[in-house]
Amino acid sequence: MTNDADRKRDVASAFGGATDGYLTGDVLKQGADLEQLVDWSADATRALDVATGAGHVAGALADAGVSRVVAADLSPEMVRTATTEYPRAEGVAVDAERLPFASDRFDAVTCRFAAHHFPDPAAFLSEVERVVAPGGVVALEDLCVPSDPELAAYVNRLERLRDPGHVETYSRARWLELFAETGLTVEADRETSRRLEVDAWLDRMDVPADRRRESRGMLADAPAALEEAFEFEYESDGDGDGQRLVSYRTGVALFRATV
């Protein structure tokens, strides 16, 4: 418990200092995946966006006509950023695994690119199930790793190097197992990918120079199977002596579940 509490404090602190990167990053503020989550939730009248970050989902839900949207995040700085940028959303600083809301409070709950920071995803899903009213929708999106355990472990080591608050990214199959252990029924799920610019990916968390070098070293030494699966793209390093990785495609999984 203490380790989890310490980790959550570290995550809140790290993301509190990264609000600008999360507000302006193209990979977060737009995309067909964002539109899909909003489309799944657009019939709601009361929506909760868990781990809202800079508030992109919360703002999009409000723009889609959801009359009440709560933007919740562990980081108070992120909550302030979200509600400043999207003033139609209400803000609250909360732990995703201990939601301070009454049961059946919302008819939609969303969570995008955040669950890999949760120490106990089963507890998170249990809380989501509790606060969603019967007939309500849960729309979840997160990074996902390949099904191969060795490749999955490599990706998670890389993510923890970049972001010490990273806990674990799961495969699509593992998320389906976690959903199956709840009273939530997955009605739609799909796996896709998004291209990440390596420099922007490192800049977003303001990664220090030493860990930036280590991260690039891990990418340079990545297994061939991962290089192929993630479609690494290179450019000349400028000296004509080698190539530099500029981008890759990371796995993404989306789930629509109902109570």
Short mmCIF file of C-alpha atoms in Angstrom, two decimals:
data_model
loop_
_atom_site.label_atom_id
_atom_site.label_comp_id
_atom_site.label_asym_id
_atom_site.label_seq_id
_atom_site.Cartn_x
_atom_site.Cartn_y
_atom_site.Cartn_z
CA MET A 1 0.00 0.00 0.00
CA THR A 2 2.79 2.42 0.94
CA ASN A 3 4.62 1.75 -2.32
CA ASP A 4 1.43 2.40 -4.29
CA ALA A 5 0.78 5.62 -2.36
CA ASP A 6 4.34 6.80 -2.97
CA ARG A 7 4.07 5.94 -6.65
CA LYS A 8 0.83 7.89 -6.98
CA ARG A 9 2.40 10.93 -5.33
CA ASP A 10 5.30 10.68 -7.78
CA VAL A 11 2.89 10.41 -10.71
CA ALA A 12 0.90 13.44 -9.55
CA SER A 13 4.11 15.45 -9.16
CA ALA A 14 5.54 14.38 -12.53
CA PHE A 15 2.37 15.15 -14.43
CA GLY A 16 1.88 18.40 -12.58
CA GLY A 17 5.10 19.54 -14.22
CA ALA A 18 4.14 18.27 -17.67
CA THR A 19 0.85 20.08 -18.25
CA ASP A 20 2.04 22.10 -21.26
CA GLY A 21 3.28 19.03 -23.12
CA TYR A 22 0.03 17.19 -22.56
CA LEU A 23 -2.11 20.18 -23.50
CA THR A 24 -0.43 20.87 -26.83
CA GLY A 25 0.67 17.39 -27.96
CA ASP A 26 -1.07 16.44 -31.21
CA VAL A 27 -1.14 12.75 -30.29
CA LEU A 28 -3.42 13.60 -27.35
CA LYS A 29 -5.57 16.52 -28.45
CA GLN A 30 -6.94 14.99 -31.67
CA GLY A 31 -7.43 11.76 -33.60
CA ALA A 32 -10.02 9.23 -34.70
CA ASP A 33 -9.54 7.40 -31.39
CA LEU A 34 -10.63 10.47 -29.42
CA GLU A 35 -13.63 10.83 -31.69
CA GLN A 36 -14.52 7.17 -31.09
CA LEU A 37 -14.52 7.53 -27.31
CA VAL A 38 -16.71 10.61 -27.55
CA ASP A 39 -19.08 8.95 -30.01
CA TRP A 40 -19.50 5.99 -27.63
CA SER A 41 -20.36 8.39 -24.80
CA ALA A 42 -22.24 11.17 -26.59
CA ASP A 43 -25.71 10.07 -25.39
CA ALA A 44 -24.74 10.67 -21.76
CA THR A 45 -26.02 13.51 -19.65
CA ARG A 46 -23.51 13.04 -16.79
CA ALA A 47 -19.99 11.96 -17.76
CA LEU A 48 -16.81 11.42 -15.78
CA ASP A 49 -13.41 11.55 -17.47
CA VAL A 50 -10.92 9.71 -15.24
CA ALA A 51 -7.25 10.77 -15.38
CA THR A 52 -8.30 13.61 -17.63
CA GLY A 53 -4.78 14.98 -18.14
CA ALA A 54 -5.11 18.26 -20.02
CA GLY A 55 -8.85 17.63 -20.46
CA HIS A 56 -9.09 16.77 -24.15
CA VAL A 57 -11.74 14.07 -23.68
CA ALA A 58 -13.69 16.11 -21.13
CA GLY A 59 -13.74 19.10 -23.46
CA ALA A 60 -14.78 16.99 -26.44
CA LEU A 61 -17.62 15.44 -24.41
CA ALA A 62 -18.89 18.89 -23.44
CA ASP A 63 -18.67 20.02 -27.06
CA ALA A 64 -20.64 16.91 -28.08
CA GLY A 65 -23.55 18.03 -25.90
CA VAL A 66 -23.03 16.13 -22.65
CA SER A 67 -24.63 18.52 -20.18
CA ARG A 68 -22.41 17.75 -17.17
CA VAL A 69 -18.80 16.64 -17.48
CA VAL A 70 -16.44 16.06 -14.56
CA ALA A 71 -12.72 16.18 -15.40
CA ALA A 72 -10.90 14.14 -12.72
CA ASP A 73 -7.18 13.64 -12.28
CA LEU A 74 -4.69 12.72 -9.57
CA SER A 75 -2.73 15.88 -10.36
CA PRO A 76 -4.34 19.16 -9.20
CA GLU A 77 -2.25 21.00 -11.80
CA MET A 78 -3.73 18.86 -14.56
CA VAL A 79 -7.24 19.52 -13.24
CA ARG A 80 -6.59 23.27 -13.30
CA THR A 81 -5.24 23.04 -16.83
CA ALA A 82 -8.25 21.02 -18.00
CA THR A 83 -10.86 23.34 -16.49
CA THR A 84 -9.04 26.46 -17.67
CA GLU A 85 -8.83 25.15 -21.22
CA TYR A 86 -12.34 23.65 -21.14
CA PRO A 87 -14.40 25.82 -18.74
CA ARG A 88 -17.60 23.84 -19.30
CA ALA A 89 -16.03 20.90 -17.44
CA GLU A 90 -16.02 20.65 -13.65
CA GLY A 91 -12.71 19.65 -12.09
CA VAL A 92 -11.78 17.45 -9.16
CA ALA A 93 -8.49 15.90 -7.99
CA VAL A 94 -9.10 12.19 -7.30
CA ASP A 95 -7.45 8.79 -7.16
CA ALA A 96 -8.76 6.65 -10.03
CA GLU A 97 -8.85 3.61 -7.73
CA ARG A 98 -10.85 5.44 -5.01
CA LEU A 99 -13.45 7.55 -6.78
CA PRO A 100 -15.22 9.89 -4.30
CA PHE A 101 -18.59 9.70 -6.03
CA ALA A 102 -21.88 8.05 -5.13
CA SER A 103 -22.82 4.79 -6.80
CA ASP A 104 -24.70 5.07 -10.13
CA ARG A 105 -23.70 8.74 -10.37
CA PHE A 106 -22.72 8.84 -14.06
CA ASP A 107 -24.08 7.40 -17.28
CA ALA A 108 -20.69 7.51 -19.00
CA VAL A 109 -17.11 7.13 -17.76
CA THR A 110 -14.13 7.67 -20.04
CA CYS A 111 -10.41 7.10 -19.55
CA ARG A 112 -7.81 7.69 -22.26
CA PHE A 113 -4.08 6.92 -22.26
CA ALA A 114 -3.83 6.75 -18.47
CA ALA A 115 -4.54 3.27 -17.11
CA HIS A 116 -0.90 2.19 -17.51
CA HIS A 117 -0.22 4.46 -14.52
CA PHE A 118 -2.70 2.68 -12.23
CA PRO A 119 -1.11 0.23 -9.73
CA ASP A 120 -4.35 -1.77 -9.49
CA PRO A 121 -6.37 -1.71 -12.74
CA ALA A 122 -8.86 -4.19 -11.30
CA ALA A 123 -9.64 -1.74 -8.49
CA PHE A 124 -10.03 1.02 -11.07
CA LEU A 125 -12.53 -1.02 -13.09
CA SER A 126 -14.41 -1.95 -9.91
CA GLU A 127 -14.76 1.72 -9.01
CA VAL A 128 -15.84 2.60 -12.54
CA GLU A 129 -18.45 -0.15 -12.43
CA ARG A 130 -19.74 1.23 -9.13
CA VAL A 131 -20.18 4.84 -10.26
CA VAL A 132 -21.77 4.02 -13.63
CA ALA A 133 -25.55 3.79 -13.59
CA PRO A 134 -27.27 0.72 -15.06
CA GLY A 135 -27.24 1.00 -18.83
CA GLY A 136 -24.29 3.37 -18.70
CA VAL A 137 -21.19 3.26 -20.88
CA VAL A 138 -17.50 2.85 -20.08
CA ALA A 139 -15.14 3.98 -22.85
CA LEU A 140 -11.50 3.08 -22.21
CA GLU A 141 -8.44 3.63 -24.37
CA ASP A 142 -4.85 2.86 -23.50
CA LEU A 143 -1.55 1.87 -24.97
CA CYS A 144 -1.23 -1.87 -25.51
CA VAL A 145 1.75 -4.19 -25.82
CA PRO A 146 2.31 -7.16 -28.14
CA SER A 147 1.05 -10.52 -26.93
CA ASP A 148 4.61 -11.88 -26.86
CA PRO A 149 5.68 -11.66 -23.17
CA GLU A 150 9.31 -10.80 -23.96
CA LEU A 151 8.36 -7.96 -26.29
CA ALA A 152 5.76 -6.74 -23.78
CA ALA A 153 8.38 -6.68 -21.02
CA TYR A 154 10.80 -4.76 -23.25
CA VAL A 155 8.19 -2.10 -24.06
CA ASN A 156 7.31 -1.69 -20.38
CA ARG A 157 10.97 -1.30 -19.40
CA LEU A 158 11.33 1.39 -22.05
CA GLU A 159 8.20 3.19 -20.85
CA ARG A 160 9.38 3.14 -17.21
CA LEU A 161 12.72 4.60 -18.26
CA ARG A 162 10.97 7.52 -19.94
CA ASP A 163 8.28 7.86 -17.26
CA PRO A 164 9.07 6.55 -13.74
CA GLY A 165 5.35 6.72 -12.92
CA HIS A 166 4.58 4.11 -15.56
CA VAL A 167 3.29 0.88 -13.95
CA GLU A 168 2.40 -1.48 -16.80
CA THR A 169 0.93 -1.44 -20.25
CA TYR A 170 -1.23 -4.51 -20.91
CA SER A 171 -2.14 -6.45 -24.01
CA ARG A 172 -5.61 -6.26 -25.47
CA ALA A 173 -6.21 -9.83 -24.27
CA ARG A 174 -5.25 -8.94 -20.70
CA TRP A 175 -7.68 -6.03 -20.66
CA LEU A 176 -10.45 -8.34 -21.83
CA GLU A 177 -9.60 -10.66 -18.93
CA LEU A 178 -9.78 -7.74 -16.49
CA PHE A 179 -13.15 -6.64 -17.85
CA ALA A 180 -14.42 -10.24 -17.60
CA GLU A 181 -13.72 -10.20 -13.86
CA THR A 182 -16.19 -7.32 -13.39
CA GLY A 183 -19.88 -6.79 -14.01
CA LEU A 184 -19.02 -4.76 -17.11
CA THR A 185 -19.79 -6.27 -20.51
CA VAL A 186 -17.44 -5.40 -23.37
CA GLU A 187 -19.60 -4.71 -26.42
CA ALA A 188 -16.88 -3.42 -28.74
CA ASP A 189 -13.10 -3.50 -28.74
CA ARG A 190 -10.40 -2.94 -31.28
CA GLU A 191 -6.66 -2.68 -31.50
CA THR A 192 -4.98 -0.04 -33.61
CA SER A 193 -1.81 2.05 -33.46
CA ARG A 194 -0.59 5.62 -33.42
CA ARG A 195 2.67 6.98 -34.74
CA LEU A 196 4.82 8.67 -32.11
CA GLU A 197 7.59 11.14 -32.86
CA VAL A 198 10.43 10.04 -30.59
CA ASP A 199 11.65 13.52 -29.67
CA ALA A 200 8.12 14.72 -28.88
CA TRP A 201 7.50 11.54 -26.86
CA LEU A 202 10.57 12.29 -24.73
CA ASP A 203 9.87 16.02 -24.53
CA ARG A 204 6.34 15.50 -23.24
CA MET A 205 7.69 14.20 -19.90
CA ASP A 206 10.74 16.51 -19.99
CA VAL A 207 13.01 13.45 -19.78
CA PRO A 208 16.49 14.32 -18.40
CA ALA A 209 19.46 13.97 -20.74
CA ASP A 210 20.82 10.78 -19.16
CA ARG A 211 17.52 8.91 -19.34
CA ARG A 212 16.90 10.30 -22.82
CA ARG A 213 20.16 8.70 -23.95
CA GLU A 214 19.22 5.43 -22.26
CA SER A 215 15.79 5.49 -23.90
CA ARG A 216 17.29 6.00 -27.32
CA GLY A 217 19.80 3.26 -26.57
CA MET A 218 16.98 0.84 -25.75
CA LEU A 219 15.20 1.78 -28.96
CA ALA A 220 18.40 1.27 -30.95
CA ASP A 221 18.85 -2.17 -29.38
CA ALA A 222 15.20 -3.20 -29.64
CA PRO A 223 14.49 -6.77 -30.80
CA ALA A 224 13.95 -7.07 -34.53
CA ALA A 225 10.42 -8.35 -33.91
CA LEU A 226 9.56 -5.16 -32.03
CA GLU A 227 11.16 -2.96 -34.70
CA GLU A 228 8.95 -4.68 -37.27
CA ALA A 229 5.77 -4.63 -35.16
CA PHE A 230 6.19 -0.95 -34.28
CA GLU A 231 7.26 0.08 -37.79
CA PHE A 232 10.37 2.02 -36.79
CA GLU A 233 11.18 4.92 -39.15
CA TYR A 234 14.70 6.33 -39.48
CA GLU A 235 16.43 9.29 -41.05
CA SER A 236 20.08 10.07 -41.70
CA ASP A 237 21.86 11.24 -38.55
CA GLY A 238 23.29 14.15 -40.53
CA ASP A 239 26.86 12.85 -40.64
CA GLY A 240 26.18 10.24 -43.27
CA ASP A 241 27.48 7.56 -40.93
CA GLY A 242 24.22 6.14 -39.65
CA GLN A 243 20.52 6.50 -39.09
CA ARG A 244 18.51 8.00 -36.28
CA LEU A 245 15.11 6.69 -35.19
CA VAL A 246 12.54 9.45 -35.62
CA SER A 247 9.21 7.70 -35.05
CA TYR A 248 7.44 4.43 -34.45
CA ARG A 249 3.88 3.11 -34.20
CA THR A 250 2.76 2.16 -30.71
CA GLY A 251 -0.10 -0.24 -30.05
CA VAL A 252 -3.43 1.18 -28.84
CA ALA A 253 -6.55 -0.63 -27.64
CA LEU A 254 -10.08 0.75 -27.25
CA PHE A 255 -12.98 -0.78 -25.33
CA ARG A 256 -16.67 0.07 -25.02
CA ALA A 257 -18.36 -1.67 -22.10
CA THR A 258 -21.77 -1.36 -20.48
CA VAL A 259 -23.18 -2.10 -17.05
#
